[in-house]
Amino acid sequence: MAMKLYYHEGKRGFAEKVRVMLAETGIKYEDVPVNRDQMQQMIKDGVVNFGMLPALEHDGKIIEQSPSIMEYIAEYADKLGLGQATNKYCGEADERPIVRSFAMAVNDFQTEAKTHLGKDGAPSNLDSVIIPKWFTYFQNILERNDDDDVRTDEYMYGKHLTFADIALFEAVNAVTELHGLNKVRPYPKLKEFHDKIAARARIEQFLATREQGQY
Ligand SMILES: N[C@@H](CCC(=O)N[C@@H](CS)C(=O)NCC(=O)O)C(=O)O
């Protein structure tokens, strides 16, 4: 059965990086908007445990928490060999705990930056503290993983494009869409990473065709 992605009606929120992951892997899915009443029902019925979305339904399971959803899709895609050439979206087996930690850190950033609340929901220290702190962390990670070989692409960890990379891409993209490209310009390595992922054929198409004006 096709995957179902439950999300808050009219919002990109934490579901958007999942959509980017699904676009990248080419997995077909059903996007299921949930309104307030339906959400209350899902909570009552125990469909979701934490009163939050996104949630992914697949093969009789409901997976909550966006980093876990990303990892689930990455594992599924790797099992089916959906990565380009020999790419593994979970990275090599021994890299996975680190990849997972990066995906979780990206989620911490999103939680602090509150891009899911839109421009007006931005915390007052977004520019002075949150963006400088996290974008420096992310840029340092990319610099450390750079092998100085111009023929290879640069990702957060190892040689694979992983679910952490997709998460980071979308988190940065959400900031630029809401608050402007100038937010990432002082971090050239992070910007280069963002622009490269945005130019991947399937992701480029996803970005060009998604509904505009949402956050
Ligand atoms: N840690 C969660 C955060 C998800 C989250 O905050 N979702 C928000 C909107 S996108 C939500 O469902 N809020 C509803 C509420 O808190 O009642 C994740 O990564 O999935």
Short mmCIF file of C-alpha atoms and ligand atoms in Angstrom, two decimals:
data_model
loop_
_atom_site.label_atom_id
_atom_site.label_comp_id
_atom_site.label_asym_id
_atom_site.label_seq_id
_atom_site.Cartn_x
_atom_site.Cartn_y
_atom_site.Cartn_z
CA MET A 1 0.00 0.00 0.00
CA ALA A 2 1.16 3.53 -0.78
CA MET A 3 2.59 5.61 2.03
CA LYS A 4 0.27 8.22 3.54
CA LEU A 5 1.70 11.45 4.90
CA TYR A 6 -0.60 13.15 7.43
CA TYR A 7 0.04 16.86 7.83
CA HIS A 8 -1.68 19.98 9.15
CA GLU A 9 -3.97 21.27 6.42
CA GLY A 10 -2.52 24.29 4.62
CA LYS A 11 0.94 24.03 6.25
CA ARG A 12 4.31 22.75 5.14
CA GLY A 13 5.64 22.47 8.66
CA PHE A 14 7.80 19.54 9.69
CA ALA A 15 6.19 17.50 6.90
CA GLU A 16 7.96 19.42 4.16
CA LYS A 17 11.34 17.73 4.54
CA VAL A 18 9.52 14.40 4.33
CA ARG A 19 8.02 15.53 1.01
CA VAL A 20 11.48 16.49 -0.25
CA MET A 21 12.75 13.04 0.77
CA LEU A 22 9.85 11.34 -1.01
CA ALA A 23 10.45 13.48 -4.11
CA GLU A 24 14.17 12.67 -4.11
CA THR A 25 13.56 8.93 -3.81
CA GLY A 26 10.68 8.95 -6.28
CA ILE A 27 8.39 7.12 -3.85
CA LYS A 28 4.71 7.67 -4.64
CA TYR A 29 2.61 8.69 -1.64
CA GLU A 30 -0.66 10.21 -0.61
CA ASP A 31 -0.53 13.63 1.05
CA VAL A 32 -3.34 13.64 3.62
CA PRO A 33 -4.36 17.06 5.04
CA VAL A 34 -5.70 16.95 8.59
CA ASN A 35 -7.96 19.67 9.98
CA ARG A 36 -8.48 20.52 13.68
CA ASP A 37 -11.44 18.20 14.18
CA GLN A 38 -9.77 15.32 12.42
CA MET A 39 -6.65 15.91 14.53
CA GLN A 40 -8.68 15.68 17.74
CA GLN A 41 -10.15 12.43 16.47
CA MET A 42 -6.71 11.04 15.61
CA ILE A 43 -5.55 11.87 19.14
CA LYS A 44 -8.67 10.31 20.67
CA ASP A 45 -8.29 7.16 18.58
CA GLY A 46 -4.64 6.85 19.52
CA VAL A 47 -3.55 7.14 15.89
CA VAL A 48 -0.95 9.65 17.04
CA ASN A 49 0.68 9.51 20.44
CA PHE A 50 2.03 13.04 20.81
CA GLY A 51 -0.68 15.30 19.40
CA MET A 52 1.60 16.41 16.59
CA LEU A 53 2.08 15.92 12.89
CA PRO A 54 3.57 14.81 10.55
CA ALA A 55 2.83 11.11 10.78
CA LEU A 56 3.54 8.54 8.12
CA GLU A 57 1.37 5.48 7.61
CA HIS A 58 2.84 2.49 5.83
CA ASP A 59 2.38 -1.26 5.98
CA GLY A 60 0.04 -1.02 8.98
CA LYS A 61 2.44 1.16 10.99
CA ILE A 62 2.19 4.81 11.97
CA ILE A 63 5.52 6.56 12.37
CA GLU A 64 5.70 9.89 14.20
CA GLN A 65 8.51 12.42 14.69
CA SER A 66 9.93 13.75 11.44
CA PRO A 67 13.54 12.52 11.88
CA SER A 68 12.26 8.95 12.37
CA ILE A 69 9.99 9.31 9.37
CA MET A 70 12.97 10.45 7.30
CA GLU A 71 15.04 7.48 8.45
CA TYR A 72 12.20 5.07 7.74
CA ILE A 73 11.88 6.34 4.17
CA ALA A 74 15.66 6.27 3.71
CA GLU A 75 15.80 2.64 4.83
CA TYR A 76 12.88 1.72 2.59
CA ALA A 77 14.49 3.47 -0.40
CA ASP A 78 17.84 1.78 0.25
CA LYS A 79 16.18 -1.64 0.41
CA LEU A 80 14.64 -0.97 -3.00
CA GLY A 81 17.89 0.50 -4.34
CA LEU A 82 16.24 3.81 -5.22
CA GLY A 83 19.39 5.89 -4.79
CA GLN A 84 21.23 7.14 -7.86
CA ALA A 85 24.21 4.90 -8.73
CA THR A 86 25.25 3.35 -5.42
CA ASN A 87 23.90 6.05 -3.13
CA LYS A 88 22.61 4.91 0.25
CA TYR A 89 20.20 7.32 1.91
CA CYS A 90 21.06 5.88 5.34
CA GLY A 91 24.81 6.09 4.64
CA GLU A 92 27.02 3.08 5.39
CA ALA A 93 25.85 0.94 8.32
CA ASP A 94 28.53 2.26 10.67
CA GLU A 95 27.73 5.86 9.70
CA ARG A 96 24.04 5.65 10.52
CA PRO A 97 24.15 6.71 14.19
CA ILE A 98 25.99 9.86 13.17
CA VAL A 99 23.68 10.51 10.24
CA ARG A 100 20.74 10.07 12.63
CA SER A 101 22.27 12.48 15.14
CA PHE A 102 22.67 15.09 12.40
CA ALA A 103 19.04 14.66 11.33
CA MET A 104 17.96 15.11 14.94
CA ALA A 105 20.12 18.19 15.35
CA VAL A 106 18.51 19.68 12.24
CA ASN A 107 15.16 19.08 13.94
CA ASP A 108 16.39 20.88 17.06
CA PHE A 109 17.29 23.81 14.85
CA GLN A 110 13.84 23.80 13.23
CA THR A 111 12.19 23.67 16.62
CA GLU A 112 14.20 26.71 17.75
CA ALA A 113 13.83 28.66 14.50
CA LYS A 114 10.08 27.96 14.39
CA THR A 115 9.81 28.23 10.62
CA HIS A 116 6.63 26.13 10.89
CA LEU A 117 4.97 29.18 12.50
CA GLY A 118 5.67 31.45 9.54
CA LYS A 119 7.31 34.88 9.38
CA ASP A 120 5.31 36.28 12.29
CA GLY A 121 6.14 33.30 14.48
CA ALA A 122 9.89 33.92 14.27
CA PRO A 123 11.59 34.16 17.67
CA SER A 124 13.05 37.57 18.49
CA ASN A 125 16.60 36.16 18.68
CA LEU A 126 16.41 34.38 15.31
CA ASP A 127 18.95 36.68 13.60
CA SER A 128 21.12 37.47 16.59
CA VAL A 129 21.48 33.98 18.10
CA ILE A 130 19.66 31.07 16.46
CA ILE A 131 20.74 31.40 12.84
CA PRO A 132 24.39 32.32 13.55
CA LYS A 133 24.74 29.45 16.04
CA TRP A 134 23.17 26.72 13.91
CA PHE A 135 24.35 27.82 10.47
CA THR A 136 27.90 27.91 11.84
CA TYR A 137 27.48 24.37 13.22
CA PHE A 138 26.15 23.16 9.88
CA GLN A 139 28.82 24.90 7.85
CA ASN A 140 31.55 23.45 10.10
CA ILE A 141 30.13 19.94 9.59
CA LEU A 142 30.20 20.39 5.81
CA GLU A 143 33.74 21.77 5.91
CA ARG A 144 34.97 18.87 8.03
CA ASN A 145 33.50 16.36 5.60
CA ASP A 146 34.99 18.07 2.54
CA ASP A 147 37.58 15.77 0.94
CA ASP A 148 38.98 18.57 -1.25
CA ASP A 149 38.16 16.53 -4.34
CA VAL A 150 36.23 18.70 -6.80
CA ARG A 151 34.81 15.59 -8.49
CA THR A 152 32.88 14.46 -5.42
CA ASP A 153 29.79 16.04 -3.98
CA GLU A 154 29.89 17.19 -0.40
CA TYR A 155 27.47 16.00 2.18
CA MET A 156 27.23 16.15 5.96
CA TYR A 157 28.87 12.82 6.64
CA GLY A 158 30.66 10.24 4.49
CA LYS A 159 30.11 9.98 0.76
CA HIS A 160 26.37 9.45 0.54
CA LEU A 161 23.47 11.85 0.20
CA THR A 162 21.55 10.87 3.33
CA PHE A 163 18.27 11.68 5.02
CA ALA A 164 20.21 14.14 7.22
CA ASP A 165 21.32 16.04 4.12
CA ILE A 166 17.76 16.27 2.85
CA ALA A 167 16.61 17.46 6.28
CA LEU A 168 19.32 20.12 6.39
CA PHE A 169 18.52 21.25 2.88
CA GLU A 170 14.84 21.74 3.66
CA ALA A 171 15.50 23.46 6.99
CA VAL A 172 17.77 26.01 5.27
CA ASN A 173 15.35 26.34 2.37
CA ALA A 174 12.50 27.12 4.76
CA VAL A 175 14.57 29.92 6.33
CA THR A 176 15.43 31.42 2.95
CA GLU A 177 11.84 31.19 1.71
CA LEU A 178 10.49 32.89 4.83
CA HIS A 179 13.23 35.34 5.71
CA GLY A 180 15.22 35.79 2.48
CA LEU A 181 18.32 34.38 0.80
CA ASN A 182 20.51 36.89 2.64
CA LYS A 183 20.22 34.72 5.78
CA VAL A 184 22.43 32.01 4.25
CA ARG A 185 24.79 34.24 2.21
CA PRO A 186 27.28 34.70 5.11
CA TYR A 187 27.74 30.89 5.11
CA PRO A 188 29.09 30.14 1.61
CA LYS A 189 29.66 26.42 2.15
CA LEU A 190 26.14 25.96 3.50
CA LYS A 191 24.73 28.01 0.62
CA GLU A 192 26.66 25.95 -1.91
CA PHE A 193 25.30 22.76 -0.31
CA HIS A 194 21.74 24.16 -0.36
CA ASP A 195 21.98 25.23 -3.99
CA LYS A 196 23.40 21.88 -5.11
CA ILE A 197 20.63 19.89 -3.47
CA ALA A 198 18.02 22.32 -4.85
CA ALA A 199 19.38 21.63 -8.34
CA ARG A 200 18.90 17.84 -8.17
CA ALA A 201 16.37 17.06 -10.90
CA ARG A 202 13.57 15.63 -8.76
CA ILE A 203 13.99 18.16 -5.98
CA GLU A 204 14.13 21.04 -8.44
CA GLN A 205 10.86 19.85 -9.93
CA PHE A 206 9.28 19.44 -6.51
CA LEU A 207 10.29 22.98 -5.48
CA ALA A 208 9.03 24.45 -8.73
CA THR A 209 5.62 22.78 -8.56
CA ARG A 210 4.74 22.89 -4.86
CA GLU A 211 2.10 25.29 -3.66
CA GLN A 212 3.60 28.70 -2.99
CA GLY A 213 3.00 31.00 -0.04
CA GLN A 214 2.89 28.26 2.59
CA TYR A 215 5.27 27.67 5.47
N1 LIG B 1 9.23 16.91 16.91
C1 LIG B 1 8.13 16.89 15.98
C2 LIG B 1 7.59 18.28 15.84
C3 LIG B 1 6.36 18.35 14.99
C4 LIG B 1 5.56 19.59 15.23
O1 LIG B 1 5.92 20.48 16.02
N2 LIG B 1 4.44 19.68 14.54
C5 LIG B 1 3.57 20.80 14.71
C6 LIG B 1 3.20 21.48 13.44
S1 LIG B 1 4.11 21.19 12.01
C7 LIG B 1 2.28 20.32 15.33
O2 LIG B 1 1.80 19.27 14.99
N3 LIG B 1 1.74 21.10 16.21
C8 LIG B 1 0.45 20.82 16.76
C9 LIG B 1 0.43 20.94 18.21
O3 LIG B 1 1.51 21.04 18.81
O4 LIG B 1 -0.67 20.90 18.71
C10 LIG B 1 8.61 16.37 14.64
O5 LIG B 1 9.78 16.53 14.33
O6 LIG B 1 7.82 15.75 13.92
#
